Coordinates of C-alpha atoms in Angstrom, one line a residue:
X1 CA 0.0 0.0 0.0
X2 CA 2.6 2.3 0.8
X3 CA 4.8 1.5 -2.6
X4 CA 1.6 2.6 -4.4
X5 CA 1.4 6.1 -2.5
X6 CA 4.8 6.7 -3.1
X7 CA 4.8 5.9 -6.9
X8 CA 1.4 8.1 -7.1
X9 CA 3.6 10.8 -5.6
X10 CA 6.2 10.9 -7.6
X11 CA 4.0 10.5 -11.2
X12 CA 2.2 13.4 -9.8
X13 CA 5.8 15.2 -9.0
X14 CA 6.8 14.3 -13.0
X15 CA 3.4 15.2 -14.4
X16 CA 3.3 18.3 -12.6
X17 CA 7.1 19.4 -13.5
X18 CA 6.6 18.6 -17.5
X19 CA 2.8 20.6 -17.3
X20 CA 5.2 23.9 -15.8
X21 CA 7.9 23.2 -19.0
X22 CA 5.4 23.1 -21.7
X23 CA 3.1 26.0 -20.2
X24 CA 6.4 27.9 -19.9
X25 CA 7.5 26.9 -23.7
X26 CA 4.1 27.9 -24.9
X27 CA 4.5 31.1 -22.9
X28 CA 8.4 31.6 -24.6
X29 CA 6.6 31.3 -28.4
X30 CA 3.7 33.5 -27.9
X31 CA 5.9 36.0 -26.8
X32 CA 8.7 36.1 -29.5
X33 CA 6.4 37.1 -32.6
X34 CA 5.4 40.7 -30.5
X35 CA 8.7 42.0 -31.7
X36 CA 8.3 42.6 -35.7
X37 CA 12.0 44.3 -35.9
X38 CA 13.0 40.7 -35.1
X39 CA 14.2 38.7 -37.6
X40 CA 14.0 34.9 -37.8
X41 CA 18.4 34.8 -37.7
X42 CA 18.3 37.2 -35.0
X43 CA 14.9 34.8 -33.1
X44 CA 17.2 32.1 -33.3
X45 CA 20.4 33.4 -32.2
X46 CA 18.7 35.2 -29.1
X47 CA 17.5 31.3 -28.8
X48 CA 20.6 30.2 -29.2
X49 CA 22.4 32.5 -26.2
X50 CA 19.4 31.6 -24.0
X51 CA 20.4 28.3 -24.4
X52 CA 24.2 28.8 -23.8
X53 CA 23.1 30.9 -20.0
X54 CA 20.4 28.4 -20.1
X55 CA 23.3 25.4 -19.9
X56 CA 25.6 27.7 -17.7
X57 CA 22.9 28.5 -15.2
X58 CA 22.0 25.0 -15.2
X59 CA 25.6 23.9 -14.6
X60 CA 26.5 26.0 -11.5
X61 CA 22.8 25.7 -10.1
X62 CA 23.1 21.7 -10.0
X63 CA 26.8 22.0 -8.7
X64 CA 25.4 24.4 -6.0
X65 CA 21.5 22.5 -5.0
X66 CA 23.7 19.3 -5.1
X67 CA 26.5 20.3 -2.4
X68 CA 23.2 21.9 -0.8
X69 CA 21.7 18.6 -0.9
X70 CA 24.3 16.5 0.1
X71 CA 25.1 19.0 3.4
X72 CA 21.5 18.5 4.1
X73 CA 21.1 15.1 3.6
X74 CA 24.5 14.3 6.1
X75 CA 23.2 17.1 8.5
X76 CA 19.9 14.8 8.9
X77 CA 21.6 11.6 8.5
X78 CA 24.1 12.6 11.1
X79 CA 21.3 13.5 13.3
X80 CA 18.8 10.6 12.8
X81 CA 22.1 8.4 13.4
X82 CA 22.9 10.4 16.8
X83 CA 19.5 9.8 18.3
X84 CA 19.2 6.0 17.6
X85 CA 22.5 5.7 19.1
X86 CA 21.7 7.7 21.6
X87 CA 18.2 5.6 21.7
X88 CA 20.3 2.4 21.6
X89 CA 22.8 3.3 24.0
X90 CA 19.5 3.8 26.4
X91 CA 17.9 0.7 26.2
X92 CA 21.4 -1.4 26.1
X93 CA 21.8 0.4 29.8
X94 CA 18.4 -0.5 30.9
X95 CA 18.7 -3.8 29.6
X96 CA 21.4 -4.3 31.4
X97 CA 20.6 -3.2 34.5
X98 CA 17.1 -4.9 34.5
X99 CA 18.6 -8.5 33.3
X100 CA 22.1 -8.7 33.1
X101 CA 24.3 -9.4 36.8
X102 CA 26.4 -6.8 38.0
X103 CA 29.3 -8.9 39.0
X104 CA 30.0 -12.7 39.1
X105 CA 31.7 -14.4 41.7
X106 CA 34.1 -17.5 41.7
X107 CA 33.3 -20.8 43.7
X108 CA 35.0 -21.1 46.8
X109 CA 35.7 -24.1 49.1
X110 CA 36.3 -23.5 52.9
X111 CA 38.5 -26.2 53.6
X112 CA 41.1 -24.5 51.4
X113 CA 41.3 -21.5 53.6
X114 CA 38.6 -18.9 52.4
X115 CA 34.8 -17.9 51.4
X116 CA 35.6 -15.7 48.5
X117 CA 37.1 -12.0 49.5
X118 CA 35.2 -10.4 46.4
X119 CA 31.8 -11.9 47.4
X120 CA 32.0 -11.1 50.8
X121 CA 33.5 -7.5 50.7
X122 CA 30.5 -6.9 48.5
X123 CA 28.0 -8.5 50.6
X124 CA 29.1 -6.6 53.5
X125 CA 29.8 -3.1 52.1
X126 CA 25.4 -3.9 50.9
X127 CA 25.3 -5.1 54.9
X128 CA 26.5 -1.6 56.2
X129 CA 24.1 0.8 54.6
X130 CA 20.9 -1.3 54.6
X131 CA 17.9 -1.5 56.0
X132 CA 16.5 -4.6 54.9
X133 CA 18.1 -7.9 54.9
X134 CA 16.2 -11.6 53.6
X135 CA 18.0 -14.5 53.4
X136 CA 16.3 -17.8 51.1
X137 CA 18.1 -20.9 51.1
X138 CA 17.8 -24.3 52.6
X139 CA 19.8 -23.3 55.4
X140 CA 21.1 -20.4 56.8
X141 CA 24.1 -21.5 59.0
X142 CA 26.0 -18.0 58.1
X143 CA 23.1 -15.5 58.7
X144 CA 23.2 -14.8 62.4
X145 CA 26.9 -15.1 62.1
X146 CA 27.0 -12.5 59.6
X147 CA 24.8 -10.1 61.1
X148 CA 26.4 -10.3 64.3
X149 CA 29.8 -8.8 62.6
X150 CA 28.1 -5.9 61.1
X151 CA 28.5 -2.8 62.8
X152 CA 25.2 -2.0 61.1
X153 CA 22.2 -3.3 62.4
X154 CA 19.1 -3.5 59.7
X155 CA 15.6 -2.6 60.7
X156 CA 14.3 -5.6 58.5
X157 CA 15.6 -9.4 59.0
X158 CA 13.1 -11.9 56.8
X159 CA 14.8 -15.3 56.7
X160 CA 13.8 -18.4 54.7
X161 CA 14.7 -21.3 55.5
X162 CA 13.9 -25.8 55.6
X163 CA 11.8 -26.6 58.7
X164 CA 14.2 -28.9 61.3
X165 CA 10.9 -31.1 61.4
X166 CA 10.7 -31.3 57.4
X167 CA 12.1 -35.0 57.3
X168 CA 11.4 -35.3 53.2
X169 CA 13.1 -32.4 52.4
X170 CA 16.0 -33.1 54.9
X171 CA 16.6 -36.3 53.0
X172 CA 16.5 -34.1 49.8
X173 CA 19.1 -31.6 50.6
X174 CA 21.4 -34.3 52.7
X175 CA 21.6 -36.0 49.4
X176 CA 22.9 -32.9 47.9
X177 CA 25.8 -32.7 50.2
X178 CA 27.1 -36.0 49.9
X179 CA 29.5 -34.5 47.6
X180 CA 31.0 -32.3 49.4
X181 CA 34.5 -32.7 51.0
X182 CA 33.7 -32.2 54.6
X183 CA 31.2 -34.9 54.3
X184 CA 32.9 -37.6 52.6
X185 CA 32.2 -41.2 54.2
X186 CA 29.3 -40.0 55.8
X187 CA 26.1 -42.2 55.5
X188 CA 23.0 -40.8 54.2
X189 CA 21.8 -41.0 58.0
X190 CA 24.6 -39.6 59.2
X191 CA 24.0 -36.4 56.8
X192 CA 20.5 -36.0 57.4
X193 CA 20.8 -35.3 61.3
X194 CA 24.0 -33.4 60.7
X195 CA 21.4 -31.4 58.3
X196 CA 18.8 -31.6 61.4
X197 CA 21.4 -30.4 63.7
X198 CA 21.9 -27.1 61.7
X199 CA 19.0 -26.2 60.8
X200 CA 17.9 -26.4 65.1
X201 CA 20.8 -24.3 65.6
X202 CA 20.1 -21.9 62.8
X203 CA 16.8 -21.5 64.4
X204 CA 18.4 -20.7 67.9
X205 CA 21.0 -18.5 66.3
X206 CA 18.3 -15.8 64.6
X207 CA 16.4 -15.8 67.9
X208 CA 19.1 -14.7 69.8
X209 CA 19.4 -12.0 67.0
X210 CA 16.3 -10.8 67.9
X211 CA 17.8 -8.4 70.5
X212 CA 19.0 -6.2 67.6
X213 CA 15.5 -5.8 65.7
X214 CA 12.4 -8.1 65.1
X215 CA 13.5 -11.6 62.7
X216 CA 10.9 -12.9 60.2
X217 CA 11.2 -16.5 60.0
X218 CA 9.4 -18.6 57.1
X219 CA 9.9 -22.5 57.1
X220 CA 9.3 -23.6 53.2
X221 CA 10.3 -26.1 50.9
X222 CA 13.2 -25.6 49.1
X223 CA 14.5 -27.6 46.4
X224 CA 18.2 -26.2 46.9
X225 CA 18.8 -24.9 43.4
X226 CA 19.7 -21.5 44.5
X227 CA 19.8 -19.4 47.4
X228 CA 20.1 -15.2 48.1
X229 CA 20.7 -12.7 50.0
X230 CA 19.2 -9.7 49.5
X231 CA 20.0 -5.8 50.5
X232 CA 18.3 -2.5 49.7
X233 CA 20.8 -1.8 46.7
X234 CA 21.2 -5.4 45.8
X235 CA 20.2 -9.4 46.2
X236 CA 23.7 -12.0 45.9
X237 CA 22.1 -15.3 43.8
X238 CA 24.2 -18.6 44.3
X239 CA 23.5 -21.3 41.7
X240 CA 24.4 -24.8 43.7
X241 CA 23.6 -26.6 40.6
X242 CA 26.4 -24.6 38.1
X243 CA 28.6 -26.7 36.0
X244 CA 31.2 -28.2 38.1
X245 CA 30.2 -26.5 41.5
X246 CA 27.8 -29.5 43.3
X247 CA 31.0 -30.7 45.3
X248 CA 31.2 -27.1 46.6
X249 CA 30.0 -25.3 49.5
X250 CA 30.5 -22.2 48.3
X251 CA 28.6 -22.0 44.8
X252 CA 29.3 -19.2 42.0
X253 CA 27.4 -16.0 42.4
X254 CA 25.8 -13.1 40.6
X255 CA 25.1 -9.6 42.3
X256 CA 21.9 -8.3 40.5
X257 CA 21.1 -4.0 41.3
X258 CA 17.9 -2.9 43.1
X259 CA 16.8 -1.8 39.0
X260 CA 16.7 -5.2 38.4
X261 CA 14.3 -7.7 36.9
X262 CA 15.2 -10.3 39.2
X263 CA 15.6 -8.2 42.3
X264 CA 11.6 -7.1 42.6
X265 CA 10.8 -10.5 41.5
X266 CA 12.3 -12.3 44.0
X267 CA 11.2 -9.6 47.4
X268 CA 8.1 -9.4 45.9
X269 CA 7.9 -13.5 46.1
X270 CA 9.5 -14.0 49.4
X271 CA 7.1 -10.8 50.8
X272 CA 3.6 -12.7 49.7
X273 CA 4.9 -15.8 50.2
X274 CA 5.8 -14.9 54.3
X275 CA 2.2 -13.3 54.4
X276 CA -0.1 -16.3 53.0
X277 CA 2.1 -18.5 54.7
X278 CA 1.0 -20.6 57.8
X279 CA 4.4 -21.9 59.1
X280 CA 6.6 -19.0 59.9
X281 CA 7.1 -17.1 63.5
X282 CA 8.5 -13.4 63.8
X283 CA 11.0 -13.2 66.9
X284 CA 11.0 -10.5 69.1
X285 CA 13.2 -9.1 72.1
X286 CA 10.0 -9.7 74.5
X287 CA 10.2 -13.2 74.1
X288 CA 12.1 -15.5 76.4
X289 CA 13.8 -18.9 76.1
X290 CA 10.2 -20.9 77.3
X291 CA 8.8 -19.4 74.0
X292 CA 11.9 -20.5 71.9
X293 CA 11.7 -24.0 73.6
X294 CA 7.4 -24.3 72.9
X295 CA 8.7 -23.3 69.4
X296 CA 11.2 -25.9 69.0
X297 CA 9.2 -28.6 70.4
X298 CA 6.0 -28.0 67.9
X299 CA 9.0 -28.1 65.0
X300 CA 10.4 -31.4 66.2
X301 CA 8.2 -32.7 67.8
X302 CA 10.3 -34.4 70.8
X303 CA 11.1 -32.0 73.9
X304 CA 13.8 -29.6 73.9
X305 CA 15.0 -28.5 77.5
X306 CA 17.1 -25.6 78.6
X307 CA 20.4 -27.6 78.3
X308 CA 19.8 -28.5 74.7
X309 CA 19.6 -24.8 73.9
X310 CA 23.1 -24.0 75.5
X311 CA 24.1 -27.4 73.4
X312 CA 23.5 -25.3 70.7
X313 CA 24.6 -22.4 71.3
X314 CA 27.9 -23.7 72.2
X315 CA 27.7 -25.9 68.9
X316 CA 26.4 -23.1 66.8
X317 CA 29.4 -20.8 68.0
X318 CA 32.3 -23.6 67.7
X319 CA 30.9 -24.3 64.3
X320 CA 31.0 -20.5 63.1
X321 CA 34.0 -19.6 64.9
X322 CA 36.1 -19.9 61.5
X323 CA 33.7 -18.0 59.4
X324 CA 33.2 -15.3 62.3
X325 CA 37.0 -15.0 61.9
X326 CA 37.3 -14.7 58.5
X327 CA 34.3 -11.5 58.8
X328 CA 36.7 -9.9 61.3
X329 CA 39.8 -9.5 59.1
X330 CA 37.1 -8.5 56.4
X331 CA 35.6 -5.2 58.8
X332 CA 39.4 -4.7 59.9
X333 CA 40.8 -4.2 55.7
X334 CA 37.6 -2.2 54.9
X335 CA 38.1 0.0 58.4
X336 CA 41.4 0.3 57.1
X337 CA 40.8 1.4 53.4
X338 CA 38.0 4.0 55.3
X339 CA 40.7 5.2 57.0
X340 CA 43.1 5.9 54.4
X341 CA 40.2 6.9 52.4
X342 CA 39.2 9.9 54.8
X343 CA 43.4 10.7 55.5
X344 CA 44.0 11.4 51.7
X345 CA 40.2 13.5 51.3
X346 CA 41.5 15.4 54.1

């Protein structure tokens, strides 16, 4: 439909131009005979000179209109080619910031001697300006841990997490660890109350973190894919199941920005899915150990007395120590770098 239109246009341009030459020809004729002095040499020479300027005119016009033309033409070209880019450039940088990770980290095994300094320094600069933390993953041995270093306290603390009483799941995840290098030559057993243990003592751990603000705890099955921690700026995703990572603790991970696709999806999820949610408890400094120890019990279902808590306690502090280590030389580089930081602005 359009080729049609155009083609219209440009027989009515042709039709139109060849109407203005012969009127102006007819025009020329009828006007030549009013002279009667003229003779038909001297018509056709005047014809003849008209047509010499005619040629010349025509000559330096067409140089002129073309170098006109052209300017034009690379003036708009120039300009239509400036704003896609500058339309392109755009939407690249949204795109990216809406789907694409801000930085990728490395998997790390603890037993060689770290957790991964780029991760954590990351993590923890996020930790010290936030207000909001959420944890999802099948368990969070590290959280408490982690908050307890900070010198910042949030005013939000949503963790999700397997239930200690969820034996299917248990299984599930235990299975996944069999792999891993401080497990080796456990029985499947063996790894499912070792998985039990933690989860108890994760439990214990965020209700003593309770003191510092209120702690949002959701039990829900996890299928141990991924897990993330998420700040105001920022959510940390660890993929367990990357290519060549399942016989690591420490999987790869991807820092996606607050802008991102991924980043409203998944606190919009973990917010709906804490409020329809029937198995989930919010600690708070009011309560005391009785209501940690009714909790426990209804999760388990076997009693749990005063001297299992300080069991676990004990075990969750022993079991951390190394990791609570490692956060301290972390807060002691990047007090240091502040340090210098203010020294040299000064």
């Amino acid at each position: 439909m359009a080729s049609g239109r155009q083609r219209m246009r440009r027989s009515l341009v042709v039709y139109a131009f060849w109407v203005a030459c012969l009127a102006t020809l007819v025009v020329g004729i009828l006007l030549v005979p009013l002279d009667k002095k003229l003779t038909s040499r001297e018509v056709l020479s005047s014809i003849g000179l008209n047509l010499v300027a005619g040629v010349i005119f025509a000559v330096i016009f067409t140089l002129l209109s073309n170098r006109t033309q052209e300017q034009n033409l690379e003036g708009t070209l120039k300009e239509g080619l400036d704003q896609f880019s500058a339309r392109l450039a755009a939407e690249l940088s949204r795109g990216r910031r809406e789907f694409l990770p801000t930085a990728r980290y490395e998997p790390v095994e603890p037993a060689d001697g770290g957790y991964g300094d780029p991760f954590n320094v990351d993590m923890t600069e996020s930790l010290e300006r936030t207000g909001y933390y959420a944890f999802r993953g099948p368990s969070a041995r590290y959280v408490a841990a982690r908050l307890r270093c900070s010198s910042h306290f949030p005013q939000q603390v949503t963790v999700a997490m397997l239930s200690p009483g969820d034996t299917q799941m248990i299984a599930r995840r235990a299975a996944d660890r069999r792999n891993w290098r401080r497990f080796a030559g456990q029985s499947a057993r063996e790894l499912e109350d070792g998985l039990r243990d933690e989860l108890v003592m994760c439990v214990v751990s965020l209700f003593d973190y309770r003191r510092y603000c209120p702690v949002k705890l959701l039990y829900t099955e996890d299928t141990a894919v991924y897990r993330y921690e998420m700040f105001d700026d920022s959510v940390f995703v660890s993929w367990y199941h990357a290519h060549g990572a399942e016989a690591l603790e420490m999987p790869p991970s991807y820092r996606f920005g607050s802008e991102s696709f991924l980043y409203k999806t998944l606190r919009l999820d973990l917010t709906r899915r804490f409020d329809i949610s029937r198995h989930k408890v919010t600690f708070t400094a009011e309560q005391d150990d009785d209501f940690l120890i009714r909790h426990l019990t209804d999760l388990t279902g076997g009693p749990v007395t005063e001297q299992d808590l300080a069991h676990w306690r004990a075990e969750y502090d022993r079991r951390t120590a190394d990791f609570t280590s490692y956060m301290s030389t972390i807060y002691d580089s990047l007090s240091r770098l502040r340090r210098l930081t203010d020294e040299r602005a000064a």
